[in-house]
PDB file of C-alpha atoms in Angstrom:
ATOM      1  CA  MET A1337    -131.412  -7.520  -8.799  1.00 66.00           C
ATOM      2  CA  LYS A1338    -134.891  -6.096  -8.320  1.00 73.00           C
ATOM      3  CA  ARG A1339    -136.071  -3.801 -11.079  1.00 77.00           C
ATOM      4  CA  SER A1340    -138.498  -0.988 -10.566  1.00 75.00           C
ATOM      5  CA  PRO A1341    -141.318  -0.620 -13.086  1.00 74.00           C
ATOM      6  CA  LEU A1342    -140.939   1.917 -15.833  1.00 69.00           C
ATOM      7  CA  ARG A1343    -142.789   5.172 -15.476  1.00 64.00           C
ATOM      8  CA  LYS A1344    -145.754   5.363 -17.802  1.00 74.00           C
ATOM      9  CA  LYS A1345    -145.510   9.143 -18.226  1.00 74.00           C
ATOM     10  CA  SER A1346    -142.552  11.429 -18.148  1.00 77.00           C
ATOM     11  CA  GLN A1347    -142.197  13.799 -15.221  1.00 84.00           C
ATOM     12  CA  SER A1348    -139.947  16.226 -17.084  1.00 88.00           C
ATOM     13  CA  PRO A1349    -140.788  19.948 -16.874  1.00 89.00           C
ATOM     14  CA  VAL A1350    -141.834  19.952 -20.544  1.00 89.00           C
ATOM     15  CA  ALA A1351    -144.126  16.926 -20.126  1.00 90.00           C
ATOM     16  CA  LEU A1352    -145.741  18.444 -17.039  1.00 93.00           C
ATOM     17  CA  CYS A1353    -146.224  21.754 -18.855  1.00 94.00           C
ATOM     18  CA  LYS A1354    -147.839  19.961 -21.806  1.00 93.00           C
ATOM     19  CA  ASP A1355    -150.191  18.186 -19.373  1.00 93.00           C
ATOM     20  CA  ARG A1356    -151.226  21.566 -17.956  1.00 96.00           C
ATOM     21  CA  ILE A1357    -151.694  22.919 -21.487  1.00 96.00           C
ATOM     22  CA  GLN A1358    -153.921  19.952 -22.326  1.00 95.00           C
ATOM     23  CA  ALA A1359    -156.059  20.648 -19.240  1.00 96.00           C
ATOM     24  CA  ILE A1360    -156.401  24.330 -20.185  1.00 97.00           C
ATOM     25  CA  LEU A1361    -157.340  23.408 -23.763  1.00 96.00           C
ATOM     26  CA  ARG A1362    -160.042  21.110 -22.396  1.00 96.00           C
ATOM     27  CA  GLN A1363    -161.453  23.888 -20.221  1.00 96.00           C
ATOM     28  CA  ILE A1364    -161.454  26.333 -23.137  1.00 96.00           C
ATOM     29  CA  GLY A1365    -163.177  23.754 -25.327  1.00 95.00           C
ATOM     30  CA  ILE A1366    -165.899  23.100 -22.756  1.00 95.00           C
ATOM     31  CA  ILE A1367    -166.652  26.824 -22.506  1.00 95.00           C
ATOM     32  CA  ARG A1368    -166.337  27.597 -26.208  1.00 93.00           C
ATOM     33  CA  ASP A1369    -168.049  24.496 -27.634  1.00 93.00           C
ATOM     34  CA  GLY A1370    -170.552  24.029 -24.810  1.00 92.00           C
ATOM     35  CA  GLY A1371    -169.736  20.316 -24.499  1.00 93.00           C
ATOM     36  CA  CYS A1372    -169.182  17.619 -27.094  1.00 95.00           C
ATOM     37  CA  PHE A1373    -169.271  19.165 -30.562  1.00 95.00           C
ATOM     38  CA  MET A1374    -170.775  15.938 -31.973  1.00 94.00           C
ATOM     39  CA  ARG A1375    -174.071  16.602 -30.190  1.00 92.00           C
ATOM     40  CA  LYS A1376    -174.846  18.847 -33.175  1.00 91.00           C
ATOM     41  CA  PHE A1377    -174.310  15.868 -35.510  1.00 91.00           C
ATOM     42  CA  ARG A1378    -176.359  13.187 -33.723  1.00 85.00           C
ATOM     43  CA  LYS A1379    -177.664  11.720 -36.994  1.00 85.00           C
ATOM     44  CA  PHE A1380    -174.063  10.708 -37.806  1.00 79.00           C
ATOM     45  CA  GLY A1381    -172.488  10.008 -34.455  1.00 78.00           C
ATOM     46  CA  GLY A1382    -175.312   9.034 -32.154  1.00 85.00           C
ATOM     47  CA  ALA A1383    -175.554   9.964 -28.502  1.00 91.00           C
ATOM     48  CA  CYS A1384    -172.612  11.088 -26.419  1.00 93.00           C
ATOM     49  CA  GLY A1385    -171.118   8.583 -24.001  1.00 93.00           C
ATOM     50  CA  GLY A1386    -168.419   7.871 -21.483  1.00 93.00           C
ATOM     51  CA  TYR A1387    -169.379   8.808 -17.951  1.00 95.00           C
ATOM     52  CA  THR A1388    -167.585   8.995 -14.634  1.00 94.00           C
ATOM     53  CA  LYS A1389    -168.823   6.889 -11.721  1.00 95.00           C
ATOM     54  CA  ALA A1390    -170.605  10.032 -10.528  1.00 95.00           C
ATOM     55  CA  GLY A1391    -172.536  10.133 -13.813  1.00 94.00           C
ATOM     56  CA  LYS A1392    -170.755  13.134 -15.339  1.00 95.00           C
ATOM     57  CA  LEU A1393    -169.983  13.083 -19.076  1.00 95.00           C
ATOM     58  CA  ILE A1394    -166.231  12.785 -19.738  1.00 96.00           C
ATOM     59  CA  LEU A1395    -165.144  15.593 -22.074  1.00 96.00           C
ATOM     60  CA  GLN A1396    -161.743  15.712 -23.754  1.00 96.00           C
ATOM     61  CA  TRP A1397    -159.813  17.994 -26.082  1.00 96.00           C
ATOM     62  CA  ASP A1398    -159.231  16.585 -29.547  1.00 95.00           C
ATOM     63  CA  HIS A1399    -156.266  17.952 -31.490  1.00 94.00           C
ATOM     64  CA  LEU A1400    -157.300  17.885 -35.148  1.00 94.00           C
ATOM     65  CA  ASN A1401    -153.640  17.921 -36.099  1.00 91.00           C
ATOM     66  CA  SER A1402    -151.439  15.282 -34.509  1.00 85.00           C
ATOM     67  CA  ARG A1403    -150.216  16.104 -31.006  1.00 81.00           C
ATOM     68  CA  ALA A1404    -146.745  15.211 -32.216  1.00 80.00           C
ATOM     69  CA  HIS A1405    -146.578  18.517 -34.088  1.00 82.00           C
ATOM     70  CA  SER A1406    -145.536  21.106 -31.542  1.00 84.00           C
ATOM     71  CA  VAL A1407    -146.438  24.047 -33.747  1.00 83.00           C
ATOM     72  CA  SER A1408    -150.185  23.411 -33.436  1.00 89.00           C
ATOM     73  CA  TYR A1409    -150.363  21.690 -30.039  1.00 91.00           C
ATOM     74  CA  GLY A1410    -151.668  24.734 -28.153  1.00 92.00           C
ATOM     75  CA  ASP A1411    -153.756  26.299 -30.931  1.00 93.00           C
ATOM     76  CA  THR A1412    -157.413  26.429 -29.898  1.00 95.00           C
ATOM     77  CA  ARG A1413    -158.493  26.959 -33.502  1.00 95.00           C
ATOM     78  CA  LEU A1414    -157.243  23.477 -34.382  1.00 95.00           C
ATOM     79  CA  GLY A1415    -159.098  21.415 -31.824  1.00 95.00           C
ATOM     80  CA  LEU A1416    -162.468  20.868 -30.238  1.00 95.00           C
ATOM     81  CA  CYS A1417    -164.254  19.512 -27.215  1.00 96.00           C
ATOM     82  CA  VAL A1418    -165.527  15.958 -27.623  1.00 97.00           C
ATOM     83  CA  CYS A1419    -166.925  13.258 -25.338  1.00 96.00           C
ATOM     84  CA  LEU A1420    -165.039  10.047 -24.626  1.00 96.00           C
ATOM     85  CA  ARG A1421    -167.261   7.888 -26.868  1.00 95.00           C
ATOM     86  CA  HIS A1422    -166.890  10.073 -29.932  1.00 95.00           C
ATOM     87  CA  HIS A1423    -163.174  10.714 -29.343  1.00 95.00           C
ATOM     88  CA  ILE A1424    -162.050   7.149 -28.717  1.00 94.00           C
ATOM     89  CA  TYR A1425    -164.544   4.996 -30.602  1.00 93.00           C
ATOM     90  CA  PHE A1426    -166.448   6.954 -33.263  1.00 94.00           C
ATOM     91  CA  LYS A1427    -163.355   8.778 -34.544  1.00 94.00           C
ATOM     92  CA  LYS A1428    -161.513   5.470 -35.106  1.00 95.00           C
ATOM     93  CA  GLN A1429    -164.491   3.621 -36.590  1.00 95.00           C
ATOM     94  CA  TYR A1430    -165.648   6.414 -38.904  1.00 94.00           C
ATOM     95  CA  PRO A1431    -162.678   8.739 -39.499  1.00 95.00           C
ATOM     96  CA  ALA A1432    -164.072  10.326 -42.678  1.00 95.00           C
ATOM     97  CA  GLN A1433    -167.422  11.160 -41.051  1.00 95.00           C
ATOM     98  CA  TYR A1434    -165.675  12.498 -37.953  1.00 95.00           C
ATOM     99  CA  GLU A1435    -163.383  14.664 -40.075  1.00 95.00           C
ATOM    100  CA  ALA A1436    -166.340  16.017 -42.079  1.00 95.00           C
ATOM    101  CA  CYS A1437    -168.265  16.906 -38.903  1.00 95.00           C
ATOM    102  CA  ALA A1438    -165.193  18.516 -37.327  1.00 96.00           C
ATOM    103  CA  ARG A1439    -164.513  20.589 -40.458  1.00 96.00           C
ATOM    104  CA  GLU A1440    -168.098  21.786 -40.586  1.00 95.00           C
ATOM    105  CA  PHE A1441    -167.943  22.681 -36.895  1.00 96.00           C
ATOM    106  CA  ILE A1442    -164.676  24.666 -37.008  1.00 96.00           C
ATOM    107  CA  GLY A1443    -165.592  26.582 -40.176  1.00 96.00           C
ATOM    108  CA  VAL A1444    -163.901  27.378 -43.475  1.00 97.00           C
ATOM    109  CA  LYS A1445    -161.270  29.775 -42.102  1.00 97.00           C
ATOM    110  CA  ASN A1446    -159.977  27.266 -39.554  1.00 96.00           C
ATOM    111  CA  CYS A1447    -160.142  24.430 -42.114  1.00 97.00           C
ATOM    112  CA  ILE A1448    -157.763  26.399 -44.343  1.00 97.00           C
ATOM    113  CA  LEU A1449    -155.424  26.857 -41.370  1.00 96.00           C
ATOM    114  CA  LEU A1450    -155.696  23.144 -40.513  1.00 95.00           C
ATOM    115  CA  ASP A1451    -154.772  22.138 -44.072  1.00 95.00           C
ATOM    116  CA  LYS A1452    -151.753  24.486 -44.022  1.00 94.00           C
ATOM    117  CA  VAL A1453    -150.562  23.129 -40.687  1.00 93.00           C
ATOM    118  CA  ARG A1454    -150.978  19.527 -41.833  1.00 93.00           C
ATOM    119  CA  ALA A1455    -149.039  20.260 -45.032  1.00 93.00           C
ATOM    120  CA  ASP A1456    -146.149  21.822 -43.076  1.00 90.00           C
ATOM    121  CA  THR A1457    -143.593  19.050 -42.531  1.00 86.00           C
ATOM    122  CA  LYS A1458    -140.952  21.257 -40.936  1.00 87.00           C
ATOM    123  CA  ALA A1459    -139.908  20.260 -37.413  1.00 85.00           C
ATOM    124  CA  TYR A1460    -140.381  23.019 -34.843  1.00 86.00           C
ATOM    125  CA  ARG A1461    -138.231  22.470 -31.801  1.00 89.00           C
ATOM    126  CA  MET A1462    -139.746  23.860 -28.621  1.00 91.00           C
ATOM    127  CA  ASP A1463    -138.090  23.952 -25.232  1.00 92.00           C
ATOM    128  CA  GLU A1464    -139.500  24.491 -21.754  1.00 94.00           C
ATOM    129  CA  TYR A1465    -139.537  28.275 -22.166  1.00 94.00           C
ATOM    130  CA  ASP A1466    -141.620  28.022 -25.358  1.00 94.00           C
ATOM    131  CA  TRP A1467    -144.113  25.659 -23.736  1.00 94.00           C
ATOM    132  CA  MET A1468    -144.445  27.948 -20.727  1.00 96.00           C
ATOM    133  CA  ASN A1469    -145.264  30.843 -23.072  1.00 96.00           C
ATOM    134  CA  VAL A1470    -147.957  28.711 -24.733  1.00 95.00           C
ATOM    135  CA  GLU A1471    -149.354  27.892 -21.288  1.00 96.00           C
ATOM    136  CA  ILE A1472    -149.436  31.570 -20.287  1.00 97.00           C
ATOM    137  CA  ALA A1473    -151.200  32.560 -23.518  1.00 96.00           C
ATOM    138  CA  LEU A1474    -153.795  29.806 -23.081  1.00 96.00           C
ATOM    139  CA  THR A1475    -154.380  30.779 -19.450  1.00 96.00           C
ATOM    140  CA  GLN A1476    -155.107  34.325 -20.601  1.00 96.00           C
ATOM    141  CA  GLU A1477    -157.439  33.014 -23.318  1.00 94.00           C
ATOM    142  CA  LEU A1478    -159.236  30.867 -20.740  1.00 94.00           C
ATOM    143  CA  GLU A1479    -159.719  33.869 -18.463  1.00 93.00           C
ATOM    144  CA  LYS A1480    -161.161  35.890 -21.366  1.00 90.00           C
ATOM    145  CA  SER A1481    -163.469  33.055 -22.482  1.00 82.00           C
ATOM    146  CA  GLY A1482    -164.692  32.553 -18.911  1.00 73.00           C
ATOM    147  CA  ALA A1483    -165.440  36.266 -18.633  1.00 59.00           C
ATOM    148  CA  LYS A1484    -167.311  36.227 -21.974  1.00 62.00           C
ATOM    149  CA  ARG A1485    -169.440  33.304 -20.832  1.00 55.00           C
ATOM    150  CA  ARG A1486    -170.430  35.013 -17.591  1.00 40.00           C
ATOM    151  CA  THR A1487    -171.548  38.217 -19.353  1.00 40.00           C
TER     152      THR A1487
END
């Protein structure tokens, strides 16, 4: 009996919605942060890195609280825009330095929120409807941030 390979990513409506949310968060981060936030901390993290074949810097959204926690997944206050090199390599090699730079970048108010969210161990169950509402709210935030940048 021939077996088909397992799918690497789920194609469920919730998984697809979360993928769209991740893309929106990335766009918001690029506009809000102006690129990799670590460029302001070059003495600690060095130069940005990770480029496409076309030579464009790869920027990603980093959730400061684990992506496994639904309650903070779509919160733009608890994440930032970061290049591939700093996200994948620097963060793993120097987690304390990365955390210190991220905390300085997001500010005291958001650090307090981050600590509260990390301390909250309650499970928040979210269904497709909840994720769609998060997506709609982020789309509206993206539209506002894009308008602010243009003015």
